[in-house]
PDB file of C-alpha atoms in Angstrom:
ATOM      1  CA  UNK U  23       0.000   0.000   0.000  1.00  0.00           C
ATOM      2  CA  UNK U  24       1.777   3.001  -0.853  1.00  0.00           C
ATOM      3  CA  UNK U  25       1.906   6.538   1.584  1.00  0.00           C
ATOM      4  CA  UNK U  26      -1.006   8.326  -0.351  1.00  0.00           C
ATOM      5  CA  UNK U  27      -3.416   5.107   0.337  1.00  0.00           C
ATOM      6  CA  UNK U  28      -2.320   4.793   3.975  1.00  0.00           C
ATOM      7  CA  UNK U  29      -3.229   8.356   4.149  1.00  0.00           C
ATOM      8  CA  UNK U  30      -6.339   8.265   2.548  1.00  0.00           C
ATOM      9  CA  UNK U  31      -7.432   5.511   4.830  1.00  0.00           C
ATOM     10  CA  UNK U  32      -6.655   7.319   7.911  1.00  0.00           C
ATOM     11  CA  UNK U  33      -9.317  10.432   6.264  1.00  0.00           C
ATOM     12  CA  UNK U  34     -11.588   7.904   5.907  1.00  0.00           C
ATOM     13  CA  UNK U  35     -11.575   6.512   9.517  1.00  0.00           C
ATOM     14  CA  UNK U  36     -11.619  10.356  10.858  1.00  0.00           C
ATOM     15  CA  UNK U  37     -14.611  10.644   8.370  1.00  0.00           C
ATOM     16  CA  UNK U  38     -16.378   7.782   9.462  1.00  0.00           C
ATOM     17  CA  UNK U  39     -15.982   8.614  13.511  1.00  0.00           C
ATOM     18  CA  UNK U  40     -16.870  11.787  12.766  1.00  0.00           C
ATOM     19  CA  UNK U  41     -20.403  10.780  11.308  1.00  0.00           C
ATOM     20  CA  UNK U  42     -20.536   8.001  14.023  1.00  0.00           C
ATOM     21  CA  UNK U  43     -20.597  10.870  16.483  1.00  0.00           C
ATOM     22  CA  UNK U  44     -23.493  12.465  14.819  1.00  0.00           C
ATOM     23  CA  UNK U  45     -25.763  10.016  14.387  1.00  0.00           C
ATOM     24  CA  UNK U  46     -27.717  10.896  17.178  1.00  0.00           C
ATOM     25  CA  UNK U  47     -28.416  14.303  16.647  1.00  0.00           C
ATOM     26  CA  UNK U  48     -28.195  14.088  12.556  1.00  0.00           C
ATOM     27  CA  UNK U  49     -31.585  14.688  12.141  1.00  0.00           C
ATOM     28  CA  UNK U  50     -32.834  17.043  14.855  1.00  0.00           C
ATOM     29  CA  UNK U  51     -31.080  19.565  12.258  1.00  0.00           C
ATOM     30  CA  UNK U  52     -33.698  20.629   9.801  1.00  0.00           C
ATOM     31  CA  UNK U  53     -31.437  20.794   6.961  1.00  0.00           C
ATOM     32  CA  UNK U  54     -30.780  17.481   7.788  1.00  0.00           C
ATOM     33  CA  UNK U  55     -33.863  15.573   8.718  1.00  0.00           C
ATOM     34  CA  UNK U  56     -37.149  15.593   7.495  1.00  0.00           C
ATOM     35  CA  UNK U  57     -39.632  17.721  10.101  1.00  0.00           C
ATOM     36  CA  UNK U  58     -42.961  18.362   8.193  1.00  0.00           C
ATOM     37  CA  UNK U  59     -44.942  17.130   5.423  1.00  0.00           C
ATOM     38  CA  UNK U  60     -44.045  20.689   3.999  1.00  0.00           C
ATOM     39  CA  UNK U  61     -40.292  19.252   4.020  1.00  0.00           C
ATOM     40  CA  UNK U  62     -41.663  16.137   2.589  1.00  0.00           C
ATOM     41  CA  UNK U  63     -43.685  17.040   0.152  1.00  0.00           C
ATOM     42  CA  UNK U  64     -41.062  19.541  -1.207  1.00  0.00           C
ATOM     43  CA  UNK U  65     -38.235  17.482  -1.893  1.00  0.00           C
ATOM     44  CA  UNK U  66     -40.785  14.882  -3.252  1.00  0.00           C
ATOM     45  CA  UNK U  67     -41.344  17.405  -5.972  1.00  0.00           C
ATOM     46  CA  UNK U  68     -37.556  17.926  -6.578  1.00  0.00           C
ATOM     47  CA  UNK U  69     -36.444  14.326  -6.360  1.00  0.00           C
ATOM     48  CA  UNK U  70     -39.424  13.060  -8.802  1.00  0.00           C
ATOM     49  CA  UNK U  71     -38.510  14.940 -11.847  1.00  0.00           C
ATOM     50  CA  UNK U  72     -34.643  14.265 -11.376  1.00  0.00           C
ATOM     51  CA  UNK U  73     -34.699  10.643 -10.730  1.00  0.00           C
ATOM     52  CA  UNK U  74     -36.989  10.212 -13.296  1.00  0.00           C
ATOM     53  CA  UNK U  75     -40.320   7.649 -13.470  1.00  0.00           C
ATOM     54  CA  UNK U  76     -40.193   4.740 -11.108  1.00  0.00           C
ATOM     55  CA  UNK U  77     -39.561   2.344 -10.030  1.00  0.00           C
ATOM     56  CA  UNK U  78     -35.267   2.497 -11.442  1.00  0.00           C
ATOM     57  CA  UNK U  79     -32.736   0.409  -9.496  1.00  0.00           C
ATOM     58  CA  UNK U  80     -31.207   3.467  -7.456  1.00  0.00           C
ATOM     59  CA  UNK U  81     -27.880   3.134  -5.191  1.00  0.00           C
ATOM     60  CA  UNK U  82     -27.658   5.585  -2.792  1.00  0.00           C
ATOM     61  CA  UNK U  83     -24.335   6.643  -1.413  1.00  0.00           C
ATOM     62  CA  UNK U  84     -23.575   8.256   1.864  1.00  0.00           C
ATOM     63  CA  UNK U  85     -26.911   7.563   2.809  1.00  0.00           C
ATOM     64  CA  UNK U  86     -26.529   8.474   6.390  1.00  0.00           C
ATOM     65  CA  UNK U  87     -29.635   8.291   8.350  1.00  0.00           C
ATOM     66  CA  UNK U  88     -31.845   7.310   5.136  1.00  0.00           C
ATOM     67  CA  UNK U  89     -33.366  10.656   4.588  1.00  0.00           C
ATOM     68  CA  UNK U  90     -33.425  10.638   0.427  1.00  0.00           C
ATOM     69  CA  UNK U  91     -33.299   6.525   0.673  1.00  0.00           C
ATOM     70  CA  UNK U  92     -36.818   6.826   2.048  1.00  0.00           C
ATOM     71  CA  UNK U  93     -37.766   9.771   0.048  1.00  0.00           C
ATOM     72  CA  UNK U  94     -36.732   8.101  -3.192  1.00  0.00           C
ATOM     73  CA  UNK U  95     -38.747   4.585  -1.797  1.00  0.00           C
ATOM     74  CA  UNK U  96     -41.514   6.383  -1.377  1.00  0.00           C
ATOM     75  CA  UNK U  97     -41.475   7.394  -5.424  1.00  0.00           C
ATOM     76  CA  UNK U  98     -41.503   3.939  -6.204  1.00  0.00           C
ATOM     77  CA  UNK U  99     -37.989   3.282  -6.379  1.00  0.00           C
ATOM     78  CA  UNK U 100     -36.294   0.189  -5.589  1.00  0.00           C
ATOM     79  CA  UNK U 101     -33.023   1.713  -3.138  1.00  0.00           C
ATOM     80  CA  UNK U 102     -30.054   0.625  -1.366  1.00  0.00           C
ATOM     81  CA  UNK U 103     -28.288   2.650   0.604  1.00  0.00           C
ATOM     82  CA  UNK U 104     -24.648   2.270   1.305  1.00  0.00           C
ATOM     83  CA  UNK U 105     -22.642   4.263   4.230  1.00  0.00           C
ATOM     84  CA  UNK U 106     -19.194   4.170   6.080  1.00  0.00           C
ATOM     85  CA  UNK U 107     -20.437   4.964   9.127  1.00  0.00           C
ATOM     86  CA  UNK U 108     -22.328   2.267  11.096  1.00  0.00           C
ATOM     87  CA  UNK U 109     -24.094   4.176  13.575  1.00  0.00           C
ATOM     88  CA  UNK U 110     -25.594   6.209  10.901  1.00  0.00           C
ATOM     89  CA  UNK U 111     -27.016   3.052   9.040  1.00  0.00           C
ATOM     90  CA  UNK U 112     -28.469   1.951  12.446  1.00  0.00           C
ATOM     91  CA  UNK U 113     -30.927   4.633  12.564  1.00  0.00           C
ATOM     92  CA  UNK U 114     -31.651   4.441   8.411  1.00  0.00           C
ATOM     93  CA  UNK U 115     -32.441   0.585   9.553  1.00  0.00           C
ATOM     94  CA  UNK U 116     -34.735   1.706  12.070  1.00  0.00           C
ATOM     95  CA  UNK U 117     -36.145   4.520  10.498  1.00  0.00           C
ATOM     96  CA  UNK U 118     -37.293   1.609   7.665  1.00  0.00           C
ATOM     97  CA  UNK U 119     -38.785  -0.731  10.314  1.00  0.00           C
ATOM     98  CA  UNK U 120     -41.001   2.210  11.596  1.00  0.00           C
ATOM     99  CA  UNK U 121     -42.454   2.717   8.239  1.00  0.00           C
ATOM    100  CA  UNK U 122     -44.012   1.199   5.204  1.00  0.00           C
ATOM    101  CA  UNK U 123     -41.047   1.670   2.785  1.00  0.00           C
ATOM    102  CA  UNK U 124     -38.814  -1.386   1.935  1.00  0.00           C
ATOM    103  CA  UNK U 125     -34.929   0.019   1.679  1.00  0.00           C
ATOM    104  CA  UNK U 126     -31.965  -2.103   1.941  1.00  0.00           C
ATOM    105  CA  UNK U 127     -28.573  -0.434   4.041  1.00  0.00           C
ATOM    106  CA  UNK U 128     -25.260  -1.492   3.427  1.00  0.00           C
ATOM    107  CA  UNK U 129     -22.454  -0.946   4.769  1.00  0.00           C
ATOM    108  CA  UNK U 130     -19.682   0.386   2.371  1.00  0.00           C
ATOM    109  CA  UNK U 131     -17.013   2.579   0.520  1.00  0.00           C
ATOM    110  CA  UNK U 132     -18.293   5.424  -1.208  1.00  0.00           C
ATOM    111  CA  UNK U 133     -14.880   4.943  -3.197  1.00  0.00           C
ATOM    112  CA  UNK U 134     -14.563   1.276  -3.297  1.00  0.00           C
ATOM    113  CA  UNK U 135     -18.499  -0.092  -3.839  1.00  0.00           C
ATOM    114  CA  UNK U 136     -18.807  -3.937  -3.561  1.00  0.00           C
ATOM    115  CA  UNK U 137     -21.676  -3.832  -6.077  1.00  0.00           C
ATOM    116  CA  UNK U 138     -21.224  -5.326  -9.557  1.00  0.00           C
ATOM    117  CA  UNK U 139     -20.770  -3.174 -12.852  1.00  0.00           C
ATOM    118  CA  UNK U 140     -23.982  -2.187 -14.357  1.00  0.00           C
ATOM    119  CA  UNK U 141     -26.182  -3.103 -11.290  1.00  0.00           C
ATOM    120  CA  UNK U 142     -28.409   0.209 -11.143  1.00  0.00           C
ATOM    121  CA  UNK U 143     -30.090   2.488 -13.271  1.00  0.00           C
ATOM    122  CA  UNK U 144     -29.644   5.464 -10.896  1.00  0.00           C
ATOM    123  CA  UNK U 145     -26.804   6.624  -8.186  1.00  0.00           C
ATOM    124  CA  UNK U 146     -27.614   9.629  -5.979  1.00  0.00           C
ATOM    125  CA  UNK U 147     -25.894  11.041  -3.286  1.00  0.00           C
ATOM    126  CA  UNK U 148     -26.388  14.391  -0.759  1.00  0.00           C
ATOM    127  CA  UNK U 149     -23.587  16.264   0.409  1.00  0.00           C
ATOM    128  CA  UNK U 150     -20.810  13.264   0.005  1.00  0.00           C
ATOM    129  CA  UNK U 151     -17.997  14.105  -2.139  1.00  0.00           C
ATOM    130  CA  UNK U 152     -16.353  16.898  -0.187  1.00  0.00           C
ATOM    131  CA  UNK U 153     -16.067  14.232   2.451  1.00  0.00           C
ATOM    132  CA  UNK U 154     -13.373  12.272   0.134  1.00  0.00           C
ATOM    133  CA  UNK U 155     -10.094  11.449  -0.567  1.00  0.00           C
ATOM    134  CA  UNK U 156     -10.200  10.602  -3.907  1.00  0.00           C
ATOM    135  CA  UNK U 157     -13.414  12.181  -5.438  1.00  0.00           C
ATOM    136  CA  UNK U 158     -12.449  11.383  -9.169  1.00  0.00           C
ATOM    137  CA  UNK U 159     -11.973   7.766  -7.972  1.00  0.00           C
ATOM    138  CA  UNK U 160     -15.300   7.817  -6.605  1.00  0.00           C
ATOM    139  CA  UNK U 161     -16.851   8.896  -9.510  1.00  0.00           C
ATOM    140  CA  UNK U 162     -15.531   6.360 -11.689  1.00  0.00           C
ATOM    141  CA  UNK U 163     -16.704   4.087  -9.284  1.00  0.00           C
ATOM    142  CA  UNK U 164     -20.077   4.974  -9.255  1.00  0.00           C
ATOM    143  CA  UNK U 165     -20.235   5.041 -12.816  1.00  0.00           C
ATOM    144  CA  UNK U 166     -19.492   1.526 -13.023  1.00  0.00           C
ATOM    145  CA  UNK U 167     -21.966   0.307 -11.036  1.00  0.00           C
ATOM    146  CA  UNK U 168     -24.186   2.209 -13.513  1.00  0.00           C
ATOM    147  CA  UNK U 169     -25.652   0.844 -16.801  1.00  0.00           C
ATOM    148  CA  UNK U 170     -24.855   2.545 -19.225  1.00  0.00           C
ATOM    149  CA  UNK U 171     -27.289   5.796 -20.170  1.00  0.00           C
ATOM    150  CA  UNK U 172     -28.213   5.557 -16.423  1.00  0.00           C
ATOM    151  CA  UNK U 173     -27.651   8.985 -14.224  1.00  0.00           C
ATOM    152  CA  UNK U 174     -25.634  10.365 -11.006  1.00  0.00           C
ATOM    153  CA  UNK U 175     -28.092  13.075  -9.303  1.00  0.00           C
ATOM    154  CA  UNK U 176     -26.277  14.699  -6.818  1.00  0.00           C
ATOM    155  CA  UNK U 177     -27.492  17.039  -4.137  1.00  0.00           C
ATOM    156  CA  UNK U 178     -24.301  19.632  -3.224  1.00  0.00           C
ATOM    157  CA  UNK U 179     -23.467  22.960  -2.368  1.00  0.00           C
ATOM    158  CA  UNK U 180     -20.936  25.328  -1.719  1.00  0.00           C
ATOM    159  CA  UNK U 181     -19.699  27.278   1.473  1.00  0.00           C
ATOM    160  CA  UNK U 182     -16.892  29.151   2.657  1.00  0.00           C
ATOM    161  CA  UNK U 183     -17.165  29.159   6.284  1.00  0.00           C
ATOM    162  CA  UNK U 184     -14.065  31.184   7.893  1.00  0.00           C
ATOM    163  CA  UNK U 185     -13.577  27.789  10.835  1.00  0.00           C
ATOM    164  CA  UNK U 186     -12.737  24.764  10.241  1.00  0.00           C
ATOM    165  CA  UNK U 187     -15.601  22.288  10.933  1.00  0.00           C
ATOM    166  CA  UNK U 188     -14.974  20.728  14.503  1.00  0.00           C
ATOM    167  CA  UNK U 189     -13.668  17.345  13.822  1.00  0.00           C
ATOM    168  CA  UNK U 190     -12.154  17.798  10.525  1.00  0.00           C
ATOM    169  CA  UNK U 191      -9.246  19.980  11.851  1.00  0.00           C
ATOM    170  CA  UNK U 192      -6.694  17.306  10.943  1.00  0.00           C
ATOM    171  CA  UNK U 193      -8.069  15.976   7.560  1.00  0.00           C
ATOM    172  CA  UNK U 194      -9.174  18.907   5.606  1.00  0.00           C
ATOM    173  CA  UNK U 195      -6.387  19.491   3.131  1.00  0.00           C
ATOM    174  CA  UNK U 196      -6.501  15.665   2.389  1.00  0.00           C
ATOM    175  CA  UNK U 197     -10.296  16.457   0.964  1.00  0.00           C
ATOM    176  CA  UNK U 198      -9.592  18.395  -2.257  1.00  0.00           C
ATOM    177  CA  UNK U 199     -13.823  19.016  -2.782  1.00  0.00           C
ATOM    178  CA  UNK U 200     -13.969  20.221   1.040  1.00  0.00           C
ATOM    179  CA  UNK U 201     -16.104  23.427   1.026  1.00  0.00           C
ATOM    180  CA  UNK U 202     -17.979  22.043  -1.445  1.00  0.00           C
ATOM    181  CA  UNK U 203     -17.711  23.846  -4.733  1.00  0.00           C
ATOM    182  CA  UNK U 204     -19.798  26.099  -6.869  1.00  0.00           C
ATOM    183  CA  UNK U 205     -22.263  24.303  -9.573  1.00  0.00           C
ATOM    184  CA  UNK U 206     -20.268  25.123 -12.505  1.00  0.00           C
ATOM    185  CA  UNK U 207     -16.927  24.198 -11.024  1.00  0.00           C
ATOM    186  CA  UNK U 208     -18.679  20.956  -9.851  1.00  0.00           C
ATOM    187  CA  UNK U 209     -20.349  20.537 -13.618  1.00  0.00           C
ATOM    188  CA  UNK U 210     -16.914  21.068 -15.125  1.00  0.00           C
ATOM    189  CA  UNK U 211     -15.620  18.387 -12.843  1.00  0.00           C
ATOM    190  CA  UNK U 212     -17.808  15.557 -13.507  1.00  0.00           C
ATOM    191  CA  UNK U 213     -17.994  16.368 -17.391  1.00  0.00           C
ATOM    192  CA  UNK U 214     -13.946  15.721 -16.730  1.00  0.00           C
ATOM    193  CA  UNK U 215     -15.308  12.081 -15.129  1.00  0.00           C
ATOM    194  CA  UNK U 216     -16.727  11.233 -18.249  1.00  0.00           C
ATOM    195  CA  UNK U 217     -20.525  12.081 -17.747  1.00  0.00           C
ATOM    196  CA  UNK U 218     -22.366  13.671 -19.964  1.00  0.00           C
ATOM    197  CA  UNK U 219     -25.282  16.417 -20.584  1.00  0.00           C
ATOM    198  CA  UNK U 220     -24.518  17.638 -16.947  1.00  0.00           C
ATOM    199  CA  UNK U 221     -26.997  20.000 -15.453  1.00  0.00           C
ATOM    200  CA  UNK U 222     -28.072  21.643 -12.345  1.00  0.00           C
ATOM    201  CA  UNK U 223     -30.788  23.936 -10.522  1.00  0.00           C
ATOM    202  CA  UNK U 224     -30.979  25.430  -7.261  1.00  0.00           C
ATOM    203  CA  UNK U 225     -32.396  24.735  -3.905  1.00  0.00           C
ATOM    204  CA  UNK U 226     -32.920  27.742  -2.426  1.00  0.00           C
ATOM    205  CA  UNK U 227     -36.821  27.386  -1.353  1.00  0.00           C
ATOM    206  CA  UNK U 228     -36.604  27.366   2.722  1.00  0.00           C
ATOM    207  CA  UNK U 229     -39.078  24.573   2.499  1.00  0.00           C
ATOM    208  CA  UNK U 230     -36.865  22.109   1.694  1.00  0.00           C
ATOM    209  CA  UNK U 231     -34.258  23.468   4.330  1.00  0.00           C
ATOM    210  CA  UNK U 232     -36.993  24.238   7.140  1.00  0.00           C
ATOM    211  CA  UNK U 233     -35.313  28.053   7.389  1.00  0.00           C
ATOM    212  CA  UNK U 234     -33.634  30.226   4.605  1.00  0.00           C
ATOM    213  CA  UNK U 235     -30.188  28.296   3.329  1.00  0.00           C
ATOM    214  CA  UNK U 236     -26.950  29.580   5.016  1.00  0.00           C
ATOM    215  CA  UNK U 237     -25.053  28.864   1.801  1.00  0.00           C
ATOM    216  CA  UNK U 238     -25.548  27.626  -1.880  1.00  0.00           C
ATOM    217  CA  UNK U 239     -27.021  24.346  -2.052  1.00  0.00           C
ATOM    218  CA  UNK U 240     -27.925  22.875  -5.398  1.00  0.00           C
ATOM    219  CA  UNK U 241     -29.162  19.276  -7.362  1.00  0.00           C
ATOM    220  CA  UNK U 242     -26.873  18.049 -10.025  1.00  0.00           C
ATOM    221  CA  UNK U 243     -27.030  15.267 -12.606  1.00  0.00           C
ATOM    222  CA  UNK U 244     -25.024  14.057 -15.330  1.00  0.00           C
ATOM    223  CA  UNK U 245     -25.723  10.428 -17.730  1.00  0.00           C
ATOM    224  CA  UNK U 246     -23.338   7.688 -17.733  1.00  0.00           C
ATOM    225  CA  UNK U 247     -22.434   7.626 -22.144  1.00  0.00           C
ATOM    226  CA  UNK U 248     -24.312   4.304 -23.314  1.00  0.00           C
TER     227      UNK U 248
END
């Protein structure tokens, strides 16, 4: 294993005690969790037209607590959600056995995916990729699991917060997306990964936040070439 994997591997295990930590409290934020049919029903109406008619074969990465798994089940959608962080999937798995909704939560690598190539029609992911290492490598990754004219939708934003967030004091120079980035730099990244007819809108509606957006949040997609 050379230096720059050891490294990367220790990120990852900061990353994944970090998220451990917040599993508790995750969704009491209401840019995190879901606290109204308001919330619901908005990003219903945001998801539906992105991920396209059910039900699609959908992989969900960085799932955390299963907010959008459950959102996306509840379109019709037949999702698994994968995340690093254990605790995190423990209250996604519970979250499932208190409702109606059939999701499946794996544990998992959002940059080295146990699924086979070509397994979904659909990945999706909210605020992941300026949590990793490698985020070319994880693109590449998720476009092989896939098939080919299939879609990435990602949900992603941009800040520029003058601290440091608490817990990532050690790791953030080994994230090159941390801060997120603006849409177009984002675009311009993942038309660099390969995917095509990239596009984006905003989500700037306080409904789907549950108060006015502290920074630039945004949905993204981009097809995997057939």
């Amino acid at each position: 294993m050379t230096q720059h994997e050891q490294t990367g591997e220790d990120v990852k295990q900061v990353v994944q005690r970090y998220w451990d930590d917040r599993a508790d409290s995750f969704d009491d934020d209401s840019q995190h969790g879901i606290h109204s049919d308001e919330q619901r029903e908005a990003w219903l109406s945001v998801l539906r037209p992105w991920t396209g008619e059910p039900p699609k074969q959908v992989l969900d990465i960085g799932c955390g607590t299963g907010v959008i798994s459950l959102l996306l089940a509840e379109l019709g959608h037949d999702v698994t959600g994968v995340d690093f962080a254990p605790e995190m999937l423990e209250r996604a798995r519970t979250k499932v056995e208190q409702s109606e909704l059939s999701v499946e939560f794996q544990r998992g690598d959002a940059e080295n995916l146990a699924q086979r190539d070509d397994a979904y029609d659909l990945v999706t992911a909210r605020h992941l990729i300026w949590t990793l290492p490698t985020p070319e490598h994880a693109i590449d990754e998720w476009r092989r699991v896939v098939k080919p004219g299939g879609r990435l939708v990602l949900i992603e934003g941009h800040w520029d917060f003058s601290e440091v967030f608490e817990g990532y004091e050690e790791i953030h120079d080994d994230l090159p997306l941390y801060d997120g980035r603006p849409p177009e730099e984002l675009a311009a990244f993942l038309g660099e990964q390969g995917l095509e007819n990239v596009e984006y809108e905003p989500l700037a509606k306080s409904a789907l936040w549950g108060q006015e957006p502290n920074y630039e949040k945004y949905i993204m997609a981009g097809d995997v070439p057939e």
